[in-house]
Amino acid sequence: MGISGVGTSTGKIILMGEHSAVYGEPSLVMPFPLVNCTVEIKKNNRDTNWIECANFKGAIADLPTQFVSTAYLIHLLINKFGLFHCIDIIIRSDIPLERGMGSSAGVGTAITRAFYDYMNIPLNQETLLNYVNQSEKIAHGNPSGMDAFATSSNQLVCFENRKFSTYLPLKMDSILIVAESGIKGNTHTAIKKVKYLVDHDKRSTEEKIKQLGNFTRYAKDSLINKDPINLGHYFNRAHSLLKELTISLPFIDDIIDTALSSGALGAKLTGGGLGGSIIALAKSKSDAEKIGNQLLEKGVRKVWQQPLDL
């Protein structure tokens, strides 16, 4: 056991495959290193386990209900290692909450890595994903596993049938713009809305879900072939279907239209929907600057530029 332990993670972005992945279709998910999380663990001299993060400072036992998945994971790991002394856990994360960027999985990944580092025990990927997905079940009910994989990876990942399929090369000479709308996403409600459509308009909805899966496959080919024009095209077509699945919002559609009218090759929502964030594809750095400035003028809270070259 060391004096302290440190764990890190990144955010994540779903390029393609929101919601259709729940029904067995493929999805493309990438780490988003422009936002990240660091967790430090060290022995303390208190009589209780202590946690510090942006929205709370105090005993782990007093964590508010919004942190239930974090508390659950911490207790799992304390019991796993049989810690009889008390510890401080300091969480520093700039992954935006409820914006489709994998905040809960990012924190879970960094906490798990920090515990194993503190104990000086090697941590393999399978064990890491197991712990993070246990906490994600508390946070989201029935997670696909995408967030856990992407926040702990440094490569673009393809999922199919809710399982890791393959890593993909990401060497495209273009810029992904990520814009945080300022509206909290609501994954639970979005999933319920799609499920309602599946139950009440089965044929039409299942056709949309299948088509989203096909667009994801075409987008995968576009990435492999380094073809940003086609990738942007499938961003647009995917967003049209996501709108039909009722998981977009007027402001999300407005900022997507702003990105497109400012020169984006394509744009779509990313994540669970009903708020959160959008992504847009720019051909060059100068185009990305122009698009980002227009989005900020439109009212988005923050914009990042991520080169598609991981």
PDB file of C-alpha atoms in Angstrom:
ATOM      1  CA  MET A   1       0.000   0.000   0.000  1.00  0.00           C
ATOM      2  CA  GLY A   2       1.347   3.406  -0.959  1.00  0.00           C
ATOM      3  CA  ILE A   3       1.109   6.790   0.704  1.00  0.00           C
ATOM      4  CA  SER A   4      -1.428   7.877  -1.882  1.00  0.00           C
ATOM      5  CA  GLY A   5      -3.048   6.662  -5.064  1.00  0.00           C
ATOM      6  CA  VAL A   6      -4.060   8.503  -8.212  1.00  0.00           C
ATOM      7  CA  GLY A   7      -6.463   7.565 -10.997  1.00  0.00           C
ATOM      8  CA  THR A   8      -7.426   9.408 -14.160  1.00  0.00           C
ATOM      9  CA  SER A   9      -9.997   9.221 -16.933  1.00  0.00           C
ATOM     10  CA  THR A  10     -11.358  11.239 -19.845  1.00  0.00           C
ATOM     11  CA  GLY A  11     -14.806  12.194 -21.010  1.00  0.00           C
ATOM     12  CA  LYS A  12     -16.442  10.453 -23.957  1.00  0.00           C
ATOM     13  CA  ILE A  13     -18.342  11.365 -27.112  1.00  0.00           C
ATOM     14  CA  ILE A  14     -20.779   9.138 -28.991  1.00  0.00           C
ATOM     15  CA  LEU A  15     -20.156   9.789 -32.672  1.00  0.00           C
ATOM     16  CA  MET A  16     -22.993   7.571 -33.891  1.00  0.00           C
ATOM     17  CA  GLY A  17     -25.415   5.040 -32.486  1.00  0.00           C
ATOM     18  CA  GLU A  18     -27.375   6.774 -29.723  1.00  0.00           C
ATOM     19  CA  HIS A  19     -30.423   4.748 -28.687  1.00  0.00           C
ATOM     20  CA  SER A  20     -30.207   2.326 -31.593  1.00  0.00           C
ATOM     21  CA  ALA A  21     -27.363   0.653 -29.659  1.00  0.00           C
ATOM     22  CA  VAL A  22     -29.900  -0.258 -26.963  1.00  0.00           C
ATOM     23  CA  TYR A  23     -31.604  -2.427 -29.595  1.00  0.00           C
ATOM     24  CA  GLY A  24     -28.481  -4.254 -30.769  1.00  0.00           C
ATOM     25  CA  GLU A  25     -27.274  -1.868 -33.476  1.00  0.00           C
ATOM     26  CA  PRO A  26     -23.641  -0.692 -33.604  1.00  0.00           C
ATOM     27  CA  SER A  27     -22.307   2.490 -32.054  1.00  0.00           C
ATOM     28  CA  LEU A  28     -19.100   4.485 -32.371  1.00  0.00           C
ATOM     29  CA  VAL A  29     -17.715   5.997 -29.172  1.00  0.00           C
ATOM     30  CA  MET A  30     -14.506   7.931 -28.657  1.00  0.00           C
ATOM     31  CA  PRO A  31     -12.598   9.212 -25.629  1.00  0.00           C
ATOM     32  CA  PHE A  32     -12.798  12.980 -25.206  1.00  0.00           C
ATOM     33  CA  PRO A  33      -9.490  14.004 -23.613  1.00  0.00           C
ATOM     34  CA  LEU A  34     -10.294  17.740 -23.594  1.00  0.00           C
ATOM     35  CA  VAL A  35     -12.283  17.051 -20.428  1.00  0.00           C
ATOM     36  CA  ASN A  36     -11.004  14.694 -17.749  1.00  0.00           C
ATOM     37  CA  CYS A  37     -11.145  13.523 -14.160  1.00  0.00           C
ATOM     38  CA  THR A  38      -8.414  12.922 -11.579  1.00  0.00           C
ATOM     39  CA  VAL A  39      -8.989  11.186  -8.250  1.00  0.00           C
ATOM     40  CA  GLU A  40      -6.482  11.081  -5.379  1.00  0.00           C
ATOM     41  CA  ILE A  41      -6.768   8.758  -2.385  1.00  0.00           C
ATOM     42  CA  LYS A  42      -4.703   9.086   0.776  1.00  0.00           C
ATOM     43  CA  LYS A  43      -4.866   7.887   4.366  1.00  0.00           C
ATOM     44  CA  ASN A  44      -6.392  10.413   6.754  1.00  0.00           C
ATOM     45  CA  ASN A  45      -6.333  11.060  10.492  1.00  0.00           C
ATOM     46  CA  ARG A  46     -10.094  11.418  10.795  1.00  0.00           C
ATOM     47  CA  ASP A  47     -12.487   8.904  12.250  1.00  0.00           C
ATOM     48  CA  THR A  48     -14.441   8.687   8.996  1.00  0.00           C
ATOM     49  CA  ASN A  49     -13.905   8.271   5.279  1.00  0.00           C
ATOM     50  CA  TRP A  50     -13.909  11.715   3.666  1.00  0.00           C
ATOM     51  CA  ILE A  51     -14.633  12.944   0.150  1.00  0.00           C
ATOM     52  CA  GLU A  52     -14.105  16.257  -1.608  1.00  0.00           C
ATOM     53  CA  CYS A  53     -15.515  17.160  -5.028  1.00  0.00           C
ATOM     54  CA  ALA A  54     -16.967  20.195  -6.763  1.00  0.00           C
ATOM     55  CA  ASN A  55     -20.400  19.926  -5.163  1.00  0.00           C
ATOM     56  CA  PHE A  56     -19.711  18.263  -1.824  1.00  0.00           C
ATOM     57  CA  LYS A  57     -17.150  18.147   0.973  1.00  0.00           C
ATOM     58  CA  GLY A  58     -17.678  15.871   3.931  1.00  0.00           C
ATOM     59  CA  ALA A  59     -18.055  12.313   5.158  1.00  0.00           C
ATOM     60  CA  ILE A  60     -18.729   9.725   2.453  1.00  0.00           C
ATOM     61  CA  ALA A  61     -21.621   8.463   4.591  1.00  0.00           C
ATOM     62  CA  ASP A  62     -23.270  11.891   4.182  1.00  0.00           C
ATOM     63  CA  LEU A  63     -23.090  12.034   0.389  1.00  0.00           C
ATOM     64  CA  PRO A  64     -26.383  13.311  -1.104  1.00  0.00           C
ATOM     65  CA  THR A  65     -28.521  10.912  -3.119  1.00  0.00           C
ATOM     66  CA  GLN A  66     -27.284  12.408  -6.410  1.00  0.00           C
ATOM     67  CA  PHE A  67     -23.930  10.747  -5.633  1.00  0.00           C
ATOM     68  CA  VAL A  68     -25.405   7.331  -4.858  1.00  0.00           C
ATOM     69  CA  SER A  69     -23.470   5.552  -7.627  1.00  0.00           C
ATOM     70  CA  THR A  70     -20.181   7.097  -6.467  1.00  0.00           C
ATOM     71  CA  ALA A  71     -20.837   6.108  -2.840  1.00  0.00           C
ATOM     72  CA  TYR A  72     -21.758   2.583  -3.944  1.00  0.00           C
ATOM     73  CA  LEU A  73     -18.522   2.163  -5.911  1.00  0.00           C
ATOM     74  CA  ILE A  74     -16.380   3.516  -3.079  1.00  0.00           C
ATOM     75  CA  HIS A  75     -17.939   1.085  -0.593  1.00  0.00           C
ATOM     76  CA  LEU A  76     -17.437  -1.793  -3.035  1.00  0.00           C
ATOM     77  CA  LEU A  77     -13.735  -1.002  -3.299  1.00  0.00           C
ATOM     78  CA  ILE A  78     -13.225  -0.364   0.417  1.00  0.00           C
ATOM     79  CA  ASN A  79     -14.773  -3.769   1.128  1.00  0.00           C
ATOM     80  CA  LYS A  80     -12.787  -5.376  -1.700  1.00  0.00           C
ATOM     81  CA  PHE A  81      -9.487  -4.306  -0.172  1.00  0.00           C
ATOM     82  CA  GLY A  82     -10.564  -4.613   3.466  1.00  0.00           C
ATOM     83  CA  LEU A  83      -9.429  -1.122   4.417  1.00  0.00           C
ATOM     84  CA  PHE A  84      -9.593  -0.680   8.190  1.00  0.00           C
ATOM     85  CA  HIS A  85      -8.198   2.847   8.249  1.00  0.00           C
ATOM     86  CA  CYS A  86      -9.993   5.938   6.958  1.00  0.00           C
ATOM     87  CA  ILE A  87      -9.159   7.672   3.702  1.00  0.00           C
ATOM     88  CA  ASP A  88      -9.607  10.968   1.925  1.00  0.00           C
ATOM     89  CA  ILE A  89     -10.887  10.854  -1.663  1.00  0.00           C
ATOM     90  CA  ILE A  90     -10.364  14.044  -3.668  1.00  0.00           C
ATOM     91  CA  ILE A  91     -12.181  14.219  -7.012  1.00  0.00           C
ATOM     92  CA  ARG A  92     -11.260  16.875  -9.558  1.00  0.00           C
ATOM     93  CA  SER A  93     -13.388  16.614 -12.685  1.00  0.00           C
ATOM     94  CA  ASP A  94     -14.200  19.035 -15.473  1.00  0.00           C
ATOM     95  CA  ILE A  95     -16.402  16.523 -17.328  1.00  0.00           C
ATOM     96  CA  PRO A  96     -19.754  18.361 -17.484  1.00  0.00           C
ATOM     97  CA  LEU A  97     -22.568  16.682 -15.595  1.00  0.00           C
ATOM     98  CA  GLU A  98     -25.579  15.419 -17.545  1.00  0.00           C
ATOM     99  CA  ARG A  99     -24.260  16.617 -20.893  1.00  0.00           C
ATOM    100  CA  GLY A 100     -23.689  13.285 -22.632  1.00  0.00           C
ATOM    101  CA  MET A 101     -19.934  13.244 -21.997  1.00  0.00           C
ATOM    102  CA  GLY A 102     -19.694  10.292 -19.616  1.00  0.00           C
ATOM    103  CA  SER A 103     -19.288  12.144 -16.330  1.00  0.00           C
ATOM    104  CA  SER A 104     -20.427   9.317 -14.036  1.00  0.00           C
ATOM    105  CA  ALA A 105     -18.354   6.681 -15.857  1.00  0.00           C
ATOM    106  CA  GLY A 106     -15.349   9.006 -15.933  1.00  0.00           C
ATOM    107  CA  VAL A 107     -15.507   9.485 -12.176  1.00  0.00           C
ATOM    108  CA  GLY A 108     -15.997   5.741 -11.685  1.00  0.00           C
ATOM    109  CA  THR A 109     -12.992   4.940 -13.867  1.00  0.00           C
ATOM    110  CA  ALA A 110     -10.738   7.394 -12.024  1.00  0.00           C
ATOM    111  CA  ILE A 111     -11.908   6.179  -8.575  1.00  0.00           C
ATOM    112  CA  THR A 112     -11.262   2.534  -9.450  1.00  0.00           C
ATOM    113  CA  ARG A 113      -7.827   3.294 -10.836  1.00  0.00           C
ATOM    114  CA  ALA A 114      -6.993   5.388  -7.760  1.00  0.00           C
ATOM    115  CA  PHE A 115      -7.905   2.559  -5.362  1.00  0.00           C
ATOM    116  CA  TYR A 116      -5.765   0.038  -7.221  1.00  0.00           C
ATOM    117  CA  ASP A 117      -2.890   2.527  -7.372  1.00  0.00           C
ATOM    118  CA  TYR A 118      -3.253   3.182  -3.631  1.00  0.00           C
ATOM    119  CA  MET A 119      -3.059  -0.551  -2.965  1.00  0.00           C
ATOM    120  CA  ASN A 120      -0.137  -1.012  -5.416  1.00  0.00           C
ATOM    121  CA  ILE A 121      -2.103  -3.736  -7.218  1.00  0.00           C
ATOM    122  CA  PRO A 122      -2.166  -4.038 -11.037  1.00  0.00           C
ATOM    123  CA  LEU A 123      -5.550  -3.338 -12.598  1.00  0.00           C
ATOM    124  CA  ASN A 124      -6.572  -5.027 -15.821  1.00  0.00           C
ATOM    125  CA  GLN A 125      -9.232  -3.721 -18.195  1.00  0.00           C
ATOM    126  CA  GLU A 126     -11.768  -6.443 -17.412  1.00  0.00           C
ATOM    127  CA  THR A 127     -11.686  -5.705 -13.683  1.00  0.00           C
ATOM    128  CA  LEU A 128     -11.868  -1.963 -14.274  1.00  0.00           C
ATOM    129  CA  LEU A 129     -14.909  -2.267 -16.530  1.00  0.00           C
ATOM    130  CA  ASN A 130     -16.615  -4.586 -14.074  1.00  0.00           C
ATOM    131  CA  TYR A 131     -16.406  -2.049 -11.249  1.00  0.00           C
ATOM    132  CA  VAL A 132     -17.327   0.954 -13.369  1.00  0.00           C
ATOM    133  CA  ASN A 133     -20.310  -0.821 -14.900  1.00  0.00           C
ATOM    134  CA  GLN A 134     -21.556  -1.796 -11.446  1.00  0.00           C
ATOM    135  CA  SER A 135     -21.634   1.869 -10.486  1.00  0.00           C
ATOM    136  CA  GLU A 136     -23.174   2.766 -13.852  1.00  0.00           C
ATOM    137  CA  LYS A 137     -26.056   0.380 -13.171  1.00  0.00           C
ATOM    138  CA  ILE A 138     -26.832   2.414 -10.070  1.00  0.00           C
ATOM    139  CA  ALA A 139     -26.571   5.667 -12.028  1.00  0.00           C
ATOM    140  CA  HIS A 140     -28.400   4.682 -15.225  1.00  0.00           C
ATOM    141  CA  GLY A 141     -30.223   1.403 -14.632  1.00  0.00           C
ATOM    142  CA  ASN A 142     -29.123  -0.594 -17.684  1.00  0.00           C
ATOM    143  CA  PRO A 143     -25.912   0.843 -19.139  1.00  0.00           C
ATOM    144  CA  SER A 144     -24.566  -0.364 -22.474  1.00  0.00           C
ATOM    145  CA  GLY A 145     -20.981  -0.329 -21.180  1.00  0.00           C
ATOM    146  CA  MET A 146     -19.949   2.233 -23.802  1.00  0.00           C
ATOM    147  CA  ASP A 147     -19.174   4.983 -21.306  1.00  0.00           C
ATOM    148  CA  ALA A 148     -17.009   2.770 -19.123  1.00  0.00           C
ATOM    149  CA  PHE A 149     -15.018   1.594 -22.127  1.00  0.00           C
ATOM    150  CA  ALA A 150     -14.562   5.019 -23.709  1.00  0.00           C
ATOM    151  CA  THR A 151     -13.601   6.926 -20.548  1.00  0.00           C
ATOM    152  CA  SER A 152     -10.856   4.377 -19.879  1.00  0.00           C
ATOM    153  CA  SER A 153      -9.558   4.155 -23.451  1.00  0.00           C
ATOM    154  CA  ASN A 154      -7.427   6.265 -25.768  1.00  0.00           C
ATOM    155  CA  GLN A 155      -8.949   4.943 -28.999  1.00  0.00           C
ATOM    156  CA  LEU A 156     -12.215   5.064 -30.909  1.00  0.00           C
ATOM    157  CA  VAL A 157     -14.322   2.032 -29.995  1.00  0.00           C
ATOM    158  CA  CYS A 158     -17.007   0.232 -31.980  1.00  0.00           C
ATOM    159  CA  PHE A 159     -19.750  -1.531 -30.005  1.00  0.00           C
ATOM    160  CA  GLU A 160     -22.269  -3.977 -31.390  1.00  0.00           C
ATOM    161  CA  ASN A 161     -24.914  -5.995 -29.559  1.00  0.00           C
ATOM    162  CA  ARG A 162     -23.902  -4.065 -26.422  1.00  0.00           C
ATOM    163  CA  LYS A 163     -20.394  -5.547 -26.535  1.00  0.00           C
ATOM    164  CA  PHE A 164     -16.980  -4.238 -27.481  1.00  0.00           C
ATOM    165  CA  SER A 165     -16.378  -5.004 -31.145  1.00  0.00           C
ATOM    166  CA  THR A 166     -13.122  -3.392 -32.209  1.00  0.00           C
ATOM    167  CA  TYR A 167     -10.850  -0.394 -31.965  1.00  0.00           C
ATOM    168  CA  LEU A 168     -10.860   1.822 -35.036  1.00  0.00           C
ATOM    169  CA  PRO A 169      -8.148   4.046 -36.486  1.00  0.00           C
ATOM    170  CA  LEU A 170      -8.920   7.735 -36.143  1.00  0.00           C
ATOM    171  CA  LYS A 171      -6.605   9.623 -38.472  1.00  0.00           C
ATOM    172  CA  MET A 172      -8.936  12.017 -40.241  1.00  0.00           C
ATOM    173  CA  ASP A 173      -7.754  15.519 -41.147  1.00  0.00           C
ATOM    174  CA  SER A 174     -10.760  17.326 -39.719  1.00  0.00           C
ATOM    175  CA  ILE A 175     -12.012  18.816 -36.462  1.00  0.00           C
ATOM    176  CA  LEU A 176     -14.869  17.624 -34.274  1.00  0.00           C
ATOM    177  CA  ILE A 177     -16.622  20.520 -32.580  1.00  0.00           C
ATOM    178  CA  VAL A 178     -18.327  19.659 -29.311  1.00  0.00           C
ATOM    179  CA  ALA A 179     -20.816  22.230 -28.018  1.00  0.00           C
ATOM    180  CA  GLU A 180     -22.415  22.029 -24.583  1.00  0.00           C
ATOM    181  CA  SER A 181     -25.936  23.413 -24.869  1.00  0.00           C
ATOM    182  CA  GLY A 182     -26.400  24.484 -21.260  1.00  0.00           C
ATOM    183  CA  ILE A 183     -29.456  22.207 -20.988  1.00  0.00           C
ATOM    184  CA  LYS A 184     -29.185  19.108 -18.831  1.00  0.00           C
ATOM    185  CA  GLY A 185     -29.715  15.930 -20.790  1.00  0.00           C
ATOM    186  CA  ASN A 186     -32.206  13.344 -19.568  1.00  0.00           C
ATOM    187  CA  THR A 187     -31.178   9.870 -20.664  1.00  0.00           C
ATOM    188  CA  HIS A 188     -33.782   8.042 -18.577  1.00  0.00           C
ATOM    189  CA  THR A 189     -36.665   9.973 -20.115  1.00  0.00           C
ATOM    190  CA  ALA A 190     -35.195   9.735 -23.619  1.00  0.00           C
ATOM    191  CA  ILE A 191     -34.907   5.950 -23.358  1.00  0.00           C
ATOM    192  CA  LYS A 192     -38.523   5.771 -22.175  1.00  0.00           C
ATOM    193  CA  LYS A 193     -39.688   7.928 -25.090  1.00  0.00           C
ATOM    194  CA  VAL A 194     -38.018   5.646 -27.624  1.00  0.00           C
ATOM    195  CA  LYS A 195     -39.384   2.571 -25.851  1.00  0.00           C
ATOM    196  CA  TYR A 196     -42.870   4.077 -26.006  1.00  0.00           C
ATOM    197  CA  LEU A 197     -42.517   4.471 -29.769  1.00  0.00           C
ATOM    198  CA  VAL A 198     -41.265   0.900 -30.102  1.00  0.00           C
ATOM    199  CA  ASP A 199     -44.299  -0.336 -28.162  1.00  0.00           C
ATOM    200  CA  HIS A 200     -46.893   1.827 -29.908  1.00  0.00           C
ATOM    201  CA  ASP A 201     -45.553   2.231 -33.442  1.00  0.00           C
ATOM    202  CA  LYS A 202     -43.416  -0.874 -33.695  1.00  0.00           C
ATOM    203  CA  ARG A 203     -42.864  -1.236 -37.432  1.00  0.00           C
ATOM    204  CA  SER A 204     -41.998   2.391 -38.150  1.00  0.00           C
ATOM    205  CA  THR A 205     -39.822   2.821 -35.065  1.00  0.00           C
ATOM    206  CA  GLU A 206     -37.893  -0.385 -35.596  1.00  0.00           C
ATOM    207  CA  GLU A 207     -37.214   0.710 -39.166  1.00  0.00           C
ATOM    208  CA  LYS A 208     -35.771   4.006 -37.871  1.00  0.00           C
ATOM    209  CA  ILE A 209     -33.609   2.138 -35.374  1.00  0.00           C
ATOM    210  CA  LYS A 210     -32.355  -0.205 -38.086  1.00  0.00           C
ATOM    211  CA  GLN A 211     -31.581   2.756 -40.327  1.00  0.00           C
ATOM    212  CA  LEU A 212     -29.627   4.438 -37.522  1.00  0.00           C
ATOM    213  CA  GLY A 213     -27.594   1.245 -37.286  1.00  0.00           C
ATOM    214  CA  ASN A 214     -26.912   1.332 -41.020  1.00  0.00           C
ATOM    215  CA  PHE A 215     -25.847   4.978 -40.838  1.00  0.00           C
ATOM    216  CA  THR A 216     -23.423   4.020 -38.066  1.00  0.00           C
ATOM    217  CA  ARG A 217     -21.910   1.324 -40.288  1.00  0.00           C
ATOM    218  CA  TYR A 218     -21.557   3.810 -43.151  1.00  0.00           C
ATOM    219  CA  ALA A 219     -19.980   6.335 -40.775  1.00  0.00           C
ATOM    220  CA  LYS A 220     -17.516   3.655 -39.662  1.00  0.00           C
ATOM    221  CA  ASP A 221     -16.534   3.119 -43.297  1.00  0.00           C
ATOM    222  CA  SER A 222     -16.155   6.883 -43.725  1.00  0.00           C
ATOM    223  CA  LEU A 223     -13.751   6.997 -40.779  1.00  0.00           C
ATOM    224  CA  ILE A 224     -11.712   4.088 -42.108  1.00  0.00           C
ATOM    225  CA  ASN A 225     -11.589   5.716 -45.560  1.00  0.00           C
ATOM    226  CA  LYS A 226     -10.787   9.152 -44.080  1.00  0.00           C
ATOM    227  CA  ASP A 227     -13.816  10.682 -45.782  1.00  0.00           C
ATOM    228  CA  PRO A 228     -15.154  13.639 -43.743  1.00  0.00           C
ATOM    229  CA  ILE A 229     -17.738  14.595 -46.390  1.00  0.00           C
ATOM    230  CA  ASN A 230     -19.548  11.275 -46.040  1.00  0.00           C
ATOM    231  CA  LEU A 231     -19.128  11.281 -42.269  1.00  0.00           C
ATOM    232  CA  GLY A 232     -20.809  14.675 -42.070  1.00  0.00           C
ATOM    233  CA  HIS A 233     -23.589  13.441 -44.344  1.00  0.00           C
ATOM    234  CA  TYR A 234     -24.357  10.559 -41.972  1.00  0.00           C
ATOM    235  CA  PHE A 235     -24.238  12.886 -38.959  1.00  0.00           C
ATOM    236  CA  ASN A 236     -27.056  14.851 -40.595  1.00  0.00           C
ATOM    237  CA  ARG A 237     -29.106  11.813 -41.516  1.00  0.00           C
ATOM    238  CA  ALA A 238     -28.705  10.349 -38.036  1.00  0.00           C
ATOM    239  CA  HIS A 239     -29.897  13.544 -36.397  1.00  0.00           C
ATOM    240  CA  SER A 240     -32.988  13.642 -38.594  1.00  0.00           C
ATOM    241  CA  LEU A 241     -33.914  10.183 -37.337  1.00  0.00           C
ATOM    242  CA  LEU A 242     -33.128  11.083 -33.716  1.00  0.00           C
ATOM    243  CA  LYS A 243     -35.540  14.006 -34.091  1.00  0.00           C
ATOM    244  CA  GLU A 244     -38.205  11.610 -35.349  1.00  0.00           C
ATOM    245  CA  LEU A 245     -37.563   9.485 -32.263  1.00  0.00           C
ATOM    246  CA  THR A 246     -38.523  12.606 -30.229  1.00  0.00           C
ATOM    247  CA  ILE A 247     -35.272  12.904 -28.271  1.00  0.00           C
ATOM    248  CA  SER A 248     -34.136  16.274 -29.584  1.00  0.00           C
ATOM    249  CA  LEU A 249     -35.257  19.726 -28.439  1.00  0.00           C
ATOM    250  CA  PRO A 250     -35.934  22.962 -30.391  1.00  0.00           C
ATOM    251  CA  PHE A 251     -32.775  24.644 -29.048  1.00  0.00           C
ATOM    252  CA  ILE A 252     -30.680  21.590 -29.940  1.00  0.00           C
ATOM    253  CA  ASP A 253     -32.094  21.684 -33.471  1.00  0.00           C
ATOM    254  CA  ASP A 254     -31.436  25.436 -33.662  1.00  0.00           C
ATOM    255  CA  ILE A 255     -27.764  25.156 -32.730  1.00  0.00           C
ATOM    256  CA  ILE A 256     -27.340  22.272 -35.156  1.00  0.00           C
ATOM    257  CA  ASP A 257     -28.818  24.486 -37.900  1.00  0.00           C
ATOM    258  CA  THR A 258     -26.408  27.241 -36.824  1.00  0.00           C
ATOM    259  CA  ALA A 259     -23.436  24.872 -37.130  1.00  0.00           C
ATOM    260  CA  LEU A 260     -24.549  23.769 -40.600  1.00  0.00           C
ATOM    261  CA  SER A 261     -25.193  27.313 -41.852  1.00  0.00           C
ATOM    262  CA  SER A 262     -21.731  28.280 -40.554  1.00  0.00           C
ATOM    263  CA  GLY A 263     -20.016  25.660 -42.713  1.00  0.00           C
ATOM    264  CA  ALA A 264     -20.140  22.393 -40.754  1.00  0.00           C
ATOM    265  CA  LEU A 265     -20.020  19.259 -42.902  1.00  0.00           C
ATOM    266  CA  GLY A 266     -22.584  17.674 -40.597  1.00  0.00           C
ATOM    267  CA  ALA A 267     -23.966  17.970 -37.084  1.00  0.00           C
ATOM    268  CA  LYS A 268     -26.048  15.949 -34.636  1.00  0.00           C
ATOM    269  CA  LEU A 269     -26.891  15.595 -30.989  1.00  0.00           C
ATOM    270  CA  THR A 270     -24.625  13.331 -28.961  1.00  0.00           C
ATOM    271  CA  GLY A 271     -25.521  11.288 -25.900  1.00  0.00           C
ATOM    272  CA  GLY A 272     -28.914  10.483 -24.462  1.00  0.00           C
ATOM    273  CA  GLY A 273     -30.663  13.559 -25.812  1.00  0.00           C
ATOM    274  CA  LEU A 274     -33.368  15.937 -24.546  1.00  0.00           C
ATOM    275  CA  GLY A 275     -30.579  18.444 -23.968  1.00  0.00           C
ATOM    276  CA  GLY A 276     -26.900  17.849 -23.404  1.00  0.00           C
ATOM    277  CA  SER A 277     -24.454  18.459 -26.238  1.00  0.00           C
ATOM    278  CA  ILE A 278     -24.081  18.441 -29.995  1.00  0.00           C
ATOM    279  CA  ILE A 279     -21.192  17.550 -32.273  1.00  0.00           C
ATOM    280  CA  ALA A 280     -20.353  19.131 -35.608  1.00  0.00           C
ATOM    281  CA  LEU A 281     -17.688  18.268 -38.158  1.00  0.00           C
ATOM    282  CA  ALA A 282     -15.413  20.977 -39.571  1.00  0.00           C
ATOM    283  CA  LYS A 283     -13.118  20.562 -42.560  1.00  0.00           C
ATOM    284  CA  SER A 284     -10.371  22.799 -41.173  1.00  0.00           C
ATOM    285  CA  LYS A 285      -9.185  24.684 -38.113  1.00  0.00           C
ATOM    286  CA  SER A 286     -10.400  27.996 -39.532  1.00  0.00           C
ATOM    287  CA  ASP A 287     -13.843  26.522 -40.256  1.00  0.00           C
ATOM    288  CA  ALA A 288     -13.961  25.142 -36.737  1.00  0.00           C
ATOM    289  CA  GLU A 289     -13.176  28.580 -35.291  1.00  0.00           C
ATOM    290  CA  LYS A 290     -15.970  30.168 -37.318  1.00  0.00           C
ATOM    291  CA  ILE A 291     -18.501  27.483 -36.397  1.00  0.00           C
ATOM    292  CA  GLY A 292     -17.544  27.603 -32.722  1.00  0.00           C
ATOM    293  CA  ASN A 293     -17.902  31.384 -32.571  1.00  0.00           C
ATOM    294  CA  GLN A 294     -21.325  31.237 -34.201  1.00  0.00           C
ATOM    295  CA  LEU A 295     -22.451  28.590 -31.724  1.00  0.00           C
ATOM    296  CA  LEU A 296     -21.302  30.715 -28.792  1.00  0.00           C
ATOM    297  CA  GLU A 297     -23.196  33.689 -30.196  1.00  0.00           C
ATOM    298  CA  LYS A 298     -26.249  31.449 -30.494  1.00  0.00           C
ATOM    299  CA  GLY A 299     -26.079  30.723 -26.780  1.00  0.00           C
ATOM    300  CA  VAL A 300     -24.251  27.447 -26.168  1.00  0.00           C
ATOM    301  CA  ARG A 301     -22.352  27.377 -22.887  1.00  0.00           C
ATOM    302  CA  LYS A 302     -18.995  26.059 -24.090  1.00  0.00           C
ATOM    303  CA  VAL A 303     -17.286  24.820 -27.249  1.00  0.00           C
ATOM    304  CA  TRP A 304     -14.325  22.451 -27.679  1.00  0.00           C
ATOM    305  CA  GLN A 305     -12.352  21.572 -30.801  1.00  0.00           C
ATOM    306  CA  GLN A 306     -11.174  17.957 -30.915  1.00  0.00           C
ATOM    307  CA  PRO A 307      -8.966  16.863 -33.829  1.00  0.00           C
ATOM    308  CA  LEU A 308     -10.073  13.483 -35.197  1.00  0.00           C
ATOM    309  CA  ASP A 309      -6.556  12.135 -34.838  1.00  0.00           C
ATOM    310  CA  LEU A 310      -6.273  10.042 -31.680  1.00  0.00           C
TER     311      LEU A 310
END
